[in-house]
Amino acid sequence: MDDELTRQCRRWLAADEAGRDDEADAAFKKTFAALPPVVVPAPFTAGTLHAVSAVLAADRRRARLARVAVVAVTSLGTALGLYFGAGWIVSALSTAMVAFLDLVVAVVVKGAAAADHGANLWGVLFGLGRAAAAFLTEPKVTITLLAIQGIAAAALFALQRLLGADAESFK
Amino acid sequence: MTEARLVSQALAGAQPAFEQIVRRYQRPVINFIARVTGDRAGAEDLAQETFIKAFRNLAAFDTTRRFSSWLLRIAHNTAVDAIRRARVRTVPLEPADRATEGPRGEPMAPAAPDPVERGDLGRALERALARLRPEHRAAIVLRYHESLSFDDIGTVMNVPAATARTYVHRARRELAGLLTAAGWEPTR
């Protein structure tokens, strides 16, 4: 066995020196068996399983805590937001509603007037664009729209956190 | 039991599946890390770290691929990180053979041995292996101990298969040079 390993080692060295790659590959594979084996200690399996269980349990605890924290912060934020911002929200929503009705009326009136005067398509579109721009540039409307988008994004994020455990849900 | 089935059972939280995965892959993982880092005792800790990372990220494993390659990839990254952090020194695995070490523990070319024992050849090979670059060591171990294809070596080491082939080829040539310098003569 030992003689065979030594013979394979010499064969490998000769083959590598002569550039015979396939022979060197085969002989080296056999020579490699001469390396002292790495022994797996008996308690390794139990120790690893114990460590894995502990880490996975800690991960689950952390994920649960994170979900509870997200729910608590979201609920508290919503409650505070409603309490302190209810007046402003109602005002903003009513302004947005009025502006929207203005827009609808303006669209109908300008469309009818343009049709009455025989305006071309570009003229009609220009009128409608001005009405839409007037609606969107109303400060309260803009802020309300942005706020609605922000709330939707936050709700989506919170939902994502609630449905999945930690990073897994974002993969 | 197939790899995919084991993984799906482990994902479902089945403790026996975890145990079977550890039992099935502990030897290649410890061996690979020990050879790459050159630190046998530290290899057990790093192997444990590897299994923990694997089980934590099991949901991300693509079941159409080989689990062993995925696990060895984690082991490779763990070993490379450990080397980078200089947590382990890349010295030969045989600490008893101090006579062949330099003043700071780095391996030196030993005197020409009488190549009659397997142990001599094994130790000489181990010392030579310890002098290779980590990526060359990893490629050699994956090729000649784990018998992986160049494609799989590339997957484990996150390099193209052609690069894996180059690593193996260069490492083997370098080992041949080191062993020849240590007194192991090629067949004439």
mmCIF file of N, CA, C and O in Angstrom, chain A residues 75-168:
data_model
loop_
_atom_site.group_PDB
_atom_site.id
_atom_site.type_symbol
_atom_site.label_atom_id
_atom_site.label_comp_id
_atom_site.label_asym_id
_atom_site.label_seq_id
_atom_site.Cartn_x
_atom_site.Cartn_y
_atom_site.Cartn_z
ATOM 1 N N SER A 75 -49.886 50.433 15.188
ATOM 2 C CA SER A 75 -51.149 50.764 15.854
ATOM 3 C C SER A 75 -51.043 52.095 16.589
ATOM 4 O O SER A 75 -51.929 52.960 16.474
ATOM 5 N N LEU A 76 -49.935 52.239 17.313
ATOM 6 C CA LEU A 76 -49.731 53.483 18.074
ATOM 7 C C LEU A 76 -49.648 54.680 17.134
ATOM 8 O O LEU A 76 -50.280 55.727 17.369
ATOM 9 N N GLY A 77 -48.890 54.516 16.070
ATOM 10 C CA GLY A 77 -48.737 55.605 15.095
ATOM 11 C C GLY A 77 -50.064 55.977 14.473
ATOM 12 O O GLY A 77 -50.388 57.167 14.320
ATOM 13 N N THR A 78 -50.849 54.957 14.134
ATOM 14 C CA THR A 78 -52.155 55.221 13.523
ATOM 15 C C THR A 78 -53.072 55.947 14.508
ATOM 16 O O THR A 78 -53.736 56.928 14.157
ATOM 17 N N ALA A 79 -53.058 55.448 15.760
ATOM 18 C CA ALA A 79 -53.914 56.070 16.779
ATOM 19 C C ALA A 79 -53.518 57.528 17.006
ATOM 20 O O ALA A 79 -54.381 58.424 17.019
ATOM 21 N N LEU A 80 -52.204 57.762 17.165
ATOM 22 C CA LEU A 80 -51.726 59.132 17.381
ATOM 23 C C LEU A 80 -52.029 60.014 16.174
ATOM 24 O O LEU A 80 -52.444 61.169 16.314
ATOM 25 N N GLY A 81 -51.807 59.448 15.016
ATOM 26 C CA GLY A 81 -52.061 60.194 13.779
ATOM 27 C C GLY A 81 -53.519 60.596 13.679
ATOM 28 O O GLY A 81 -53.835 61.740 13.332
ATOM 29 N N LEU A 82 -54.398 59.643 14.006
ATOM 30 C CA LEU A 82 -55.834 59.947 13.929
ATOM 31 C C LEU A 82 -56.234 60.979 14.970
ATOM 32 O O LEU A 82 -57.014 61.892 14.697
ATOM 33 N N TYR A 83 -55.645 60.835 16.188
ATOM 34 C CA TYR A 83 -56.008 61.743 17.282
ATOM 35 C C TYR A 83 -55.573 63.176 16.978
ATOM 36 O O TYR A 83 -56.350 64.120 17.098
ATOM 37 N N PHE A 84 -54.301 63.315 16.602
ATOM 38 C CA PHE A 84 -53.782 64.677 16.384
ATOM 39 C C PHE A 84 -54.078 65.216 14.983
ATOM 40 O O PHE A 84 -54.132 66.423 14.779
ATOM 41 N N GLY A 85 -54.237 64.303 14.039
ATOM 42 C CA GLY A 85 -54.374 64.792 12.663
ATOM 43 C C GLY A 85 -55.765 64.690 12.106
ATOM 44 O O GLY A 85 -55.971 64.964 10.919
ATOM 45 N N ALA A 86 -56.737 64.289 12.969
ATOM 46 C CA ALA A 86 -58.089 64.072 12.455
ATOM 47 C C ALA A 86 -58.642 65.336 11.784
ATOM 48 O O ALA A 86 -59.189 65.268 10.670
ATOM 49 N N GLY A 87 -58.459 66.495 12.454
ATOM 50 C CA GLY A 87 -58.980 67.766 11.922
ATOM 51 C C GLY A 87 -58.372 68.070 10.568
ATOM 52 O O GLY A 87 -59.083 68.369 9.587
ATOM 53 N N TRP A 88 -57.045 67.930 10.528
ATOM 54 C CA TRP A 88 -56.347 68.261 9.288
ATOM 55 C C TRP A 88 -56.735 67.272 8.183
ATOM 56 O O TRP A 88 -56.928 67.653 7.038
ATOM 57 N N ILE A 89 -56.867 65.988 8.569
ATOM 58 C CA ILE A 89 -57.197 64.959 7.577
ATOM 59 C C ILE A 89 -58.575 65.224 6.966
ATOM 60 O O ILE A 89 -58.756 65.187 5.745
ATOM 61 N N VAL A 90 -59.544 65.550 7.867
ATOM 62 C CA VAL A 90 -60.907 65.827 7.368
ATOM 63 C C VAL A 90 -60.878 67.045 6.456
ATOM 64 O O VAL A 90 -61.466 67.041 5.363
ATOM 65 N N SER A 91 -60.118 68.081 6.899
ATOM 66 C CA SER A 91 -60.022 69.310 6.097
ATOM 67 C C SER A 91 -59.379 69.009 4.735
ATOM 68 O O SER A 91 -59.869 69.447 3.692
ATOM 69 N N ALA A 92 -58.283 68.238 4.787
ATOM 70 C CA ALA A 92 -57.575 67.937 3.540
ATOM 71 C C ALA A 92 -58.432 67.102 2.610
ATOM 72 O O ALA A 92 -58.486 67.355 1.396
ATOM 73 N N LEU A 93 -59.107 66.098 3.200
ATOM 74 C CA LEU A 93 -59.951 65.242 2.366
ATOM 75 C C LEU A 93 -61.104 66.036 1.739
ATOM 76 O O LEU A 93 -61.442 65.841 0.576
ATOM 77 N N SER A 94 -61.689 66.953 2.565
ATOM 78 C CA SER A 94 -62.806 67.745 2.015
ATOM 79 C C SER A 94 -62.303 68.691 0.929
ATOM 80 O O SER A 94 -62.958 68.874 -0.101
ATOM 81 N N THR A 95 -61.082 69.272 1.150
ATOM 82 C CA THR A 95 -60.506 70.140 0.113
ATOM 83 C C THR A 95 -60.277 69.349 -1.168
ATOM 84 O O THR A 95 -60.583 69.812 -2.279
ATOM 85 N N ALA A 96 -59.714 68.131 -0.979
ATOM 86 C CA ALA A 96 -59.443 67.295 -2.144
ATOM 87 C C ALA A 96 -60.732 66.940 -2.862
ATOM 88 O O ALA A 96 -60.804 66.934 -4.096
ATOM 89 N N MET A 97 -61.761 66.677 -2.043
ATOM 90 C CA MET A 97 -63.068 66.316 -2.626
ATOM 91 C C MET A 97 -63.633 67.480 -3.440
ATOM 92 O O MET A 97 -64.095 67.306 -4.568
ATOM 93 N N VAL A 98 -63.565 68.703 -2.818
ATOM 94 C CA VAL A 98 -64.073 69.903 -3.498
ATOM 95 C C VAL A 98 -63.287 70.140 -4.779
ATOM 96 O O VAL A 98 -63.859 70.412 -5.850
ATOM 97 N N ALA A 99 -61.939 70.014 -4.657
ATOM 98 C CA ALA A 99 -61.103 70.234 -5.840
ATOM 99 C C ALA A 99 -61.442 69.221 -6.928
ATOM 100 O O ALA A 99 -61.456 69.544 -8.115
ATOM 101 N N PHE A 100 -61.719 67.990 -6.513
ATOM 102 C CA PHE A 100 -62.064 66.953 -7.486
ATOM 103 C C PHE A 100 -63.386 67.284 -8.180
ATOM 104 O O PHE A 100 -63.503 67.151 -9.400
ATOM 105 N N LEU A 101 -64.356 67.763 -7.369
ATOM 106 C CA LEU A 101 -65.649 68.140 -7.966
ATOM 107 C C LEU A 101 -65.464 69.312 -8.924
ATOM 108 O O LEU A 101 -66.067 69.349 -10.007
ATOM 109 N N ASP A 102 -64.603 70.300 -8.495
ATOM 110 C CA ASP A 102 -64.276 71.438 -9.375
ATOM 111 C C ASP A 102 -63.724 70.930 -10.698
ATOM 112 O O ASP A 102 -64.068 71.446 -11.774
ATOM 113 N N LEU A 103 -62.848 69.927 -10.583
ATOM 114 C CA LEU A 103 -62.213 69.378 -11.776
ATOM 115 C C LEU A 103 -63.259 68.767 -12.703
ATOM 116 O O LEU A 103 -63.261 69.015 -13.909
ATOM 117 N N VAL A 104 -64.151 67.991 -12.092
ATOM 118 C CA VAL A 104 -65.195 67.339 -12.906
ATOM 119 C C VAL A 104 -66.052 68.383 -13.602
ATOM 120 O O VAL A 104 -66.311 68.294 -14.817
ATOM 121 N N VAL A 105 -66.454 69.415 -12.795
ATOM 122 C CA VAL A 105 -67.300 70.481 -13.373
ATOM 123 C C VAL A 105 -66.552 71.193 -14.495
ATOM 124 O O VAL A 105 -67.092 71.424 -15.583
ATOM 125 N N ALA A 106 -65.267 71.529 -14.209
ATOM 126 C CA ALA A 106 -64.462 72.238 -15.213
ATOM 127 C C ALA A 106 -64.321 71.421 -16.482
ATOM 128 O O ALA A 106 -64.418 71.962 -17.593
ATOM 129 N N VAL A 107 -64.125 70.128 -16.309
ATOM 130 C CA VAL A 107 -63.987 69.253 -17.485
ATOM 131 C C VAL A 107 -65.265 69.268 -18.311
ATOM 132 O O VAL A 107 -65.230 69.415 -19.535
ATOM 133 N N VAL A 108 -66.389 69.142 -17.606
ATOM 134 C CA VAL A 108 -67.680 69.113 -18.318
ATOM 135 C C VAL A 108 -67.933 70.446 -19.010
ATOM 136 O O VAL A 108 -68.253 70.499 -20.209
ATOM 137 N N VAL A 109 -67.724 71.559 -18.240
ATOM 138 C CA VAL A 109 -68.022 72.887 -18.797
ATOM 139 C C VAL A 109 -67.094 73.202 -19.973
ATOM 140 O O VAL A 109 -67.534 73.612 -21.047
ATOM 141 N N LYS A 110 -65.770 72.973 -19.743
ATOM 142 C CA LYS A 110 -64.809 73.320 -20.802
ATOM 143 C C LYS A 110 -65.002 72.429 -22.018
ATOM 144 O O LYS A 110 -64.875 72.880 -23.156
ATOM 145 N N GLY A 111 -65.324 71.169 -21.756
ATOM 146 C CA GLY A 111 -65.557 70.247 -22.880
ATOM 147 C C GLY A 111 -66.762 70.689 -23.687
ATOM 148 O O GLY A 111 -66.722 70.731 -24.922
ATOM 149 N N ALA A 112 -67.830 71.049 -22.964
ATOM 150 C CA ALA A 112 -69.066 71.463 -23.654
ATOM 151 C C ALA A 112 -68.843 72.764 -24.426
ATOM 152 O O ALA A 112 -69.269 72.902 -25.581
ATOM 153 N N ALA A 113 -68.138 73.738 -23.731
ATOM 154 C CA ALA A 113 -67.870 75.033 -24.374
ATOM 155 C C ALA A 113 -67.009 74.843 -25.619
ATOM 156 O O ALA A 113 -67.265 75.456 -26.671
ATOM 157 N N ALA A 114 -65.986 73.983 -25.480
ATOM 158 C CA ALA A 114 -65.091 73.766 -26.616
ATOM 159 C C ALA A 114 -65.845 73.132 -27.775
ATOM 160 O O ALA A 114 -65.672 73.516 -28.934
ATOM 161 N N ALA A 115 -66.731 72.181 -27.447
ATOM 162 C CA ALA A 115 -67.506 71.513 -28.505
ATOM 163 C C ALA A 115 -68.458 72.514 -29.158
ATOM 164 O O ALA A 115 -68.673 72.478 -30.372
ATOM 165 N N ASP A 116 -68.990 73.413 -28.289
ATOM 166 C CA ASP A 116 -69.919 74.434 -28.774
ATOM 167 C C ASP A 116 -69.248 75.385 -29.750
ATOM 168 O O ASP A 116 -69.825 75.804 -30.750
ATOM 169 N N HIS A 117 -67.969 75.755 -29.414
ATOM 170 C CA HIS A 117 -67.239 76.706 -30.262
ATOM 171 C C HIS A 117 -66.517 76.015 -31.406
ATOM 172 O O HIS A 117 -65.805 76.656 -32.167
ATOM 173 N N GLY A 118 -66.669 74.735 -31.475
ATOM 174 C CA GLY A 118 -66.042 73.991 -32.580
ATOM 175 C C GLY A 118 -64.539 73.939 -32.480
ATOM 176 O O GLY A 118 -63.847 73.980 -33.501
ATOM 177 N N ALA A 119 -64.001 73.886 -31.218
ATOM 178 C CA ALA A 119 -62.546 73.832 -31.051
ATOM 179 C C ALA A 119 -62.006 72.478 -31.521
ATOM 180 O O ALA A 119 -62.720 71.479 -31.514
ATOM 181 N N ASN A 120 -60.708 72.490 -31.882
ATOM 182 C CA ASN A 120 -60.122 71.210 -32.328
ATOM 183 C C ASN A 120 -59.726 70.355 -31.122
ATOM 184 O O ASN A 120 -59.825 70.790 -29.965
ATOM 185 N N LEU A 121 -59.255 69.154 -31.417
ATOM 186 C CA LEU A 121 -58.917 68.185 -30.361
ATOM 187 C C LEU A 121 -57.858 68.720 -29.408
ATOM 188 O O LEU A 121 -57.964 68.569 -28.189
ATOM 189 N N TRP A 122 -56.824 69.386 -29.959
ATOM 190 C CA TRP A 122 -55.736 69.912 -29.128
ATOM 191 C C TRP A 122 -56.242 70.965 -28.147
ATOM 192 O O TRP A 122 -55.805 71.036 -27.011
ATOM 193 N N GLY A 123 -57.168 71.772 -28.648
ATOM 194 C CA GLY A 123 -57.756 72.790 -27.785
ATOM 195 C C GLY A 123 -58.493 72.170 -26.602
ATOM 196 O O GLY A 123 -58.361 72.614 -25.452
ATOM 197 N N VAL A 124 -59.261 71.103 -26.875
ATOM 198 C CA VAL A 124 -60.003 70.399 -25.813
ATOM 199 C C VAL A 124 -59.010 69.805 -24.807
ATOM 200 O O VAL A 124 -59.157 69.962 -23.587
ATOM 201 N N LEU A 125 -57.973 69.105 -25.358
ATOM 202 C CA LEU A 125 -56.987 68.478 -24.472
ATOM 203 C C LEU A 125 -56.247 69.510 -23.623
ATOM 204 O O LEU A 125 -55.952 69.289 -22.446
ATOM 205 N N PHE A 126 -55.942 70.659 -24.227
ATOM 206 C CA PHE A 126 -55.259 71.728 -23.502
ATOM 207 C C PHE A 126 -56.099 72.208 -22.320
ATOM 208 O O PHE A 126 -55.618 72.370 -21.190
ATOM 209 N N GLY A 127 -57.397 72.380 -22.579
ATOM 210 C CA GLY A 127 -58.309 72.811 -21.514
ATOM 211 C C GLY A 127 -58.386 71.798 -20.383
ATOM 212 O O GLY A 127 -58.317 72.144 -19.199
ATOM 213 N N LEU A 128 -58.504 70.527 -20.776
ATOM 214 C CA LEU A 128 -58.596 69.476 -19.759
ATOM 215 C C LEU A 128 -57.296 69.384 -18.956
ATOM 216 O O LEU A 128 -57.309 69.182 -17.731
ATOM 217 N N GLY A 129 -56.162 69.527 -19.647
ATOM 218 C CA GLY A 129 -54.844 69.485 -18.974
ATOM 219 C C GLY A 129 -54.721 70.595 -17.961
ATOM 220 O O GLY A 129 -54.220 70.383 -16.842
ATOM 221 N N ARG A 130 -55.172 71.788 -18.324
ATOM 222 C CA ARG A 130 -55.109 72.920 -17.383
ATOM 223 C C ARG A 130 -55.951 72.651 -16.153
ATOM 224 O O ARG A 130 -55.538 72.927 -15.017
ATOM 225 N N ALA A 131 -57.134 72.072 -16.378
ATOM 226 C CA ALA A 131 -58.029 71.762 -15.245
ATOM 227 C C ALA A 131 -57.386 70.725 -14.326
ATOM 228 O O ALA A 131 -57.402 70.856 -13.087
ATOM 229 N N ALA A 132 -56.775 69.678 -14.930
ATOM 230 C CA ALA A 132 -56.127 68.621 -14.128
ATOM 231 C C ALA A 132 -54.932 69.181 -13.367
ATOM 232 O O ALA A 132 -54.722 68.850 -12.185
ATOM 233 N N ALA A 133 -54.148 70.065 -14.021
ATOM 234 C CA ALA A 133 -52.973 70.656 -13.367
ATOM 235 C C ALA A 133 -53.410 71.527 -12.194
ATOM 236 O O ALA A 133 -52.783 71.509 -11.122
ATOM 237 N N ALA A 134 -54.499 72.273 -12.400
ATOM 238 C CA ALA A 134 -55.011 73.129 -11.318
ATOM 239 C C ALA A 134 -55.416 72.275 -10.114
ATOM 240 O O ALA A 134 -55.178 72.633 -8.956
ATOM 241 N N PHE A 135 -55.975 71.100 -10.412
ATOM 242 C CA PHE A 135 -56.394 70.185 -9.338
ATOM 243 C C PHE A 135 -55.178 69.645 -8.581
ATOM 244 O O PHE A 135 -55.118 69.672 -7.355
ATOM 245 N N LEU A 136 -54.198 69.204 -9.351
ATOM 246 C CA LEU A 136 -53.041 68.551 -8.717
ATOM 247 C C LEU A 136 -52.132 69.520 -7.967
ATOM 248 O O LEU A 136 -51.459 69.142 -7.013
ATOM 249 N N THR A 137 -52.081 70.775 -8.426
ATOM 250 C CA THR A 137 -51.160 71.718 -7.792
ATOM 251 C C THR A 137 -51.762 72.403 -6.570
ATOM 252 O O THR A 137 -51.086 73.179 -5.898
ATOM 253 N N GLU A 138 -53.002 72.118 -6.299
ATOM 254 C CA GLU A 138 -53.599 72.614 -5.046
ATOM 255 C C GLU A 138 -52.795 72.008 -3.887
ATOM 256 O O GLU A 138 -52.694 70.773 -3.789
ATOM 257 N N PRO A 139 -52.138 72.819 -3.026
ATOM 258 C CA PRO A 139 -51.224 72.264 -2.007
ATOM 259 C C PRO A 139 -51.840 71.153 -1.174
ATOM 260 O O PRO A 139 -51.228 70.111 -0.988
ATOM 261 N N LYS A 140 -53.032 71.352 -0.717
ATOM 262 C CA LYS A 140 -53.640 70.341 0.159
ATOM 263 C C LYS A 140 -53.872 69.029 -0.593
ATOM 264 O O LYS A 140 -53.751 67.939 -0.041
ATOM 265 N N VAL A 141 -54.219 69.163 -1.870
ATOM 266 C CA VAL A 141 -54.456 67.961 -2.687
ATOM 267 C C VAL A 141 -53.146 67.193 -2.852
ATOM 268 O O VAL A 141 -53.087 65.969 -2.686
ATOM 269 N N THR A 142 -52.087 67.940 -3.171
ATOM 270 C CA THR A 142 -50.776 67.305 -3.365
ATOM 271 C C THR A 142 -50.350 66.569 -2.104
ATOM 272 O O THR A 142 -49.948 65.400 -2.152
ATOM 273 N N ILE A 143 -50.465 67.275 -0.980
ATOM 274 C CA ILE A 143 -50.052 66.660 0.292
ATOM 275 C C ILE A 143 -50.913 65.453 0.613
ATOM 276 O O ILE A 143 -50.417 64.409 1.043
ATOM 277 N N THR A 144 -52.202 65.571 0.357
ATOM 278 C CA THR A 144 -53.094 64.441 0.639
ATOM 279 C C THR A 144 -52.721 63.230 -0.200
ATOM 280 O O THR A 144 -52.661 62.101 0.297
ATOM 281 N N LEU A 145 -52.457 63.482 -1.497
ATOM 282 C CA LEU A 145 -52.084 62.371 -2.371
ATOM 283 C C LEU A 145 -50.786 61.706 -1.898
ATOM 284 O O LEU A 145 -50.676 60.479 -1.850
ATOM 285 N N LEU A 146 -49.810 62.563 -1.547
ATOM 286 C CA LEU A 146 -48.527 62.012 -1.056
ATOM 287 C C LEU A 146 -48.738 61.221 0.229
ATOM 288 O O LEU A 146 -48.153 60.148 0.410
ATOM 289 N N ALA A 147 -49.592 61.774 1.116
ATOM 290 C CA ALA A 147 -49.849 61.090 2.386
ATOM 291 C C ALA A 147 -50.509 59.735 2.148
ATOM 292 O O ALA A 147 -50.145 58.734 2.774
ATOM 293 N N ILE A 148 -51.458 59.701 1.201
ATOM 294 C CA ILE A 148 -52.136 58.425 0.896
ATOM 295 C C ILE A 148 -51.116 57.403 0.378
ATOM 296 O O ILE A 148 -51.118 56.233 0.777
ATOM 297 N N GLN A 149 -50.212 57.866 -0.488
ATOM 298 C CA GLN A 149 -49.183 56.957 -1.015
ATOM 299 C C GLN A 149 -48.261 56.457 0.099
ATOM 300 O O GLN A 149 -47.894 55.289 0.150
ATOM 301 N N GLY A 150 -47.897 57.369 0.996
ATOM 302 C CA GLY A 150 -47.029 56.994 2.126
ATOM 303 C C GLY A 150 -47.696 55.964 3.019
ATOM 304 O O GLY A 150 -47.080 54.958 3.401
ATOM 305 N N ILE A 151 -48.971 56.205 3.306
ATOM 306 C CA ILE A 151 -49.711 55.259 4.166
ATOM 307 C C ILE A 151 -49.816 53.895 3.480
ATOM 308 O O ILE A 151 -49.620 52.850 4.104
ATOM 309 N N ALA A 152 -50.069 53.907 2.172
ATOM 310 C CA ALA A 152 -50.178 52.636 1.431
ATOM 311 C C ALA A 152 -48.853 51.880 1.476
ATOM 312 O O ALA A 152 -48.828 50.663 1.690
ATOM 313 N N ALA A 153 -47.735 52.605 1.289
ATOM 314 C CA ALA A 153 -46.411 51.956 1.307
ATOM 315 C C ALA A 153 -46.130 51.380 2.691
ATOM 316 O O ALA A 153 -45.645 50.246 2.817
ATOM 317 N N ALA A 154 -46.453 52.160 3.729
ATOM 318 C CA ALA A 154 -46.217 51.682 5.103
ATOM 319 C C ALA A 154 -47.069 50.461 5.403
ATOM 320 O O ALA A 154 -46.613 49.500 6.028
ATOM 321 N N ALA A 155 -48.307 50.483 4.922
ATOM 322 C CA ALA A 155 -49.197 49.339 5.159
ATOM 323 C C ALA A 155 -48.671 48.091 4.457
ATOM 324 O O ALA A 155 -48.693 46.997 5.018
ATOM 325 N N LEU A 156 -48.181 48.274 3.235
ATOM 326 C CA LEU A 156 -47.623 47.132 2.492
ATOM 327 C C LEU A 156 -46.421 46.544 3.216
ATOM 328 O O LEU A 156 -46.275 45.327 3.338
ATOM 329 N N PHE A 157 -45.549 47.431 3.707
ATOM 330 C CA PHE A 157 -44.350 47.002 4.422
ATOM 331 C C PHE A 157 -44.731 46.226 5.687
ATOM 332 O O PHE A 157 -44.211 45.148 5.960
ATOM 333 N N ALA A 158 -45.701 46.793 6.425
ATOM 334 C CA ALA A 158 -46.131 46.138 7.664
ATOM 335 C C ALA A 158 -46.746 44.776 7.368
ATOM 336 O O ALA A 158 -46.494 43.789 8.057
ATOM 337 N N LEU A 159 -47.522 44.720 6.282
ATOM 338 C CA LEU A 159 -48.153 43.455 5.892
ATOM 339 C C LEU A 159 -47.098 42.408 5.549
ATOM 340 O O LEU A 159 -47.191 41.242 5.945
ATOM 341 N N GLN A 160 -46.069 42.850 4.830
ATOM 342 C CA GLN A 160 -44.972 41.964 4.453
ATOM 343 C C GLN A 160 -44.301 41.391 5.689
ATOM 344 O O GLN A 160 -44.014 40.217 5.772
ATOM 345 N N ARG A 161 -44.055 42.250 6.675
ATOM 346 C CA ARG A 161 -43.406 41.814 7.919
ATOM 347 C C ARG A 161 -44.294 40.826 8.674
ATOM 348 O O ARG A 161 -43.822 39.890 9.280
ATOM 349 N N LEU A 162 -45.594 41.103 8.624
ATOM 350 C CA LEU A 162 -46.502 40.240 9.383
ATOM 351 C C LEU A 162 -46.659 38.863 8.745
ATOM 352 O O LEU A 162 -46.807 37.868 9.432
ATOM 353 N N LEU A 163 -46.601 38.832 7.422
ATOM 354 C CA LEU A 163 -46.829 37.557 6.732
ATOM 355 C C LEU A 163 -45.635 36.620 6.777
ATOM 356 O O LEU A 163 -45.770 35.422 6.826
ATOM 357 N N GLY A 164 -44.419 37.165 6.707
ATOM 358 C CA GLY A 164 -43.237 36.309 6.658
ATOM 359 C C GLY A 164 -42.321 36.574 7.804
ATOM 360 O O GLY A 164 -42.378 37.606 8.445
ATOM 361 N N ALA A 165 -41.464 35.565 8.088
ATOM 362 C CA ALA A 165 -40.503 35.720 9.176
ATOM 363 C C ALA A 165 -39.257 36.400 8.651
ATOM 364 O O ALA A 165 -38.591 35.896 7.744
ATOM 365 N N ASP A 166 -38.979 37.529 9.198
ATOM 366 C CA ASP A 166 -37.742 38.261 8.895
ATOM 367 C C ASP A 166 -37.364 38.328 7.428
ATOM 368 O O ASP A 166 -38.195 38.654 6.583
ATOM 369 N N ALA A 167 -36.102 38.003 7.147
ATOM 370 C CA ALA A 167 -35.584 38.207 5.792
ATOM 371 C C ALA A 167 -36.197 37.275 4.766
ATOM 372 O O ALA A 167 -36.250 37.604 3.590
ATOM 373 N N GLU A 168 -36.675 36.108 5.178
ATOM 374 C CA GLU A 168 -37.200 35.123 4.227
ATOM 375 C C GLU A 168 -38.277 35.735 3.325
ATOM 376 O O GLU A 168 -38.356 35.417 2.167
#
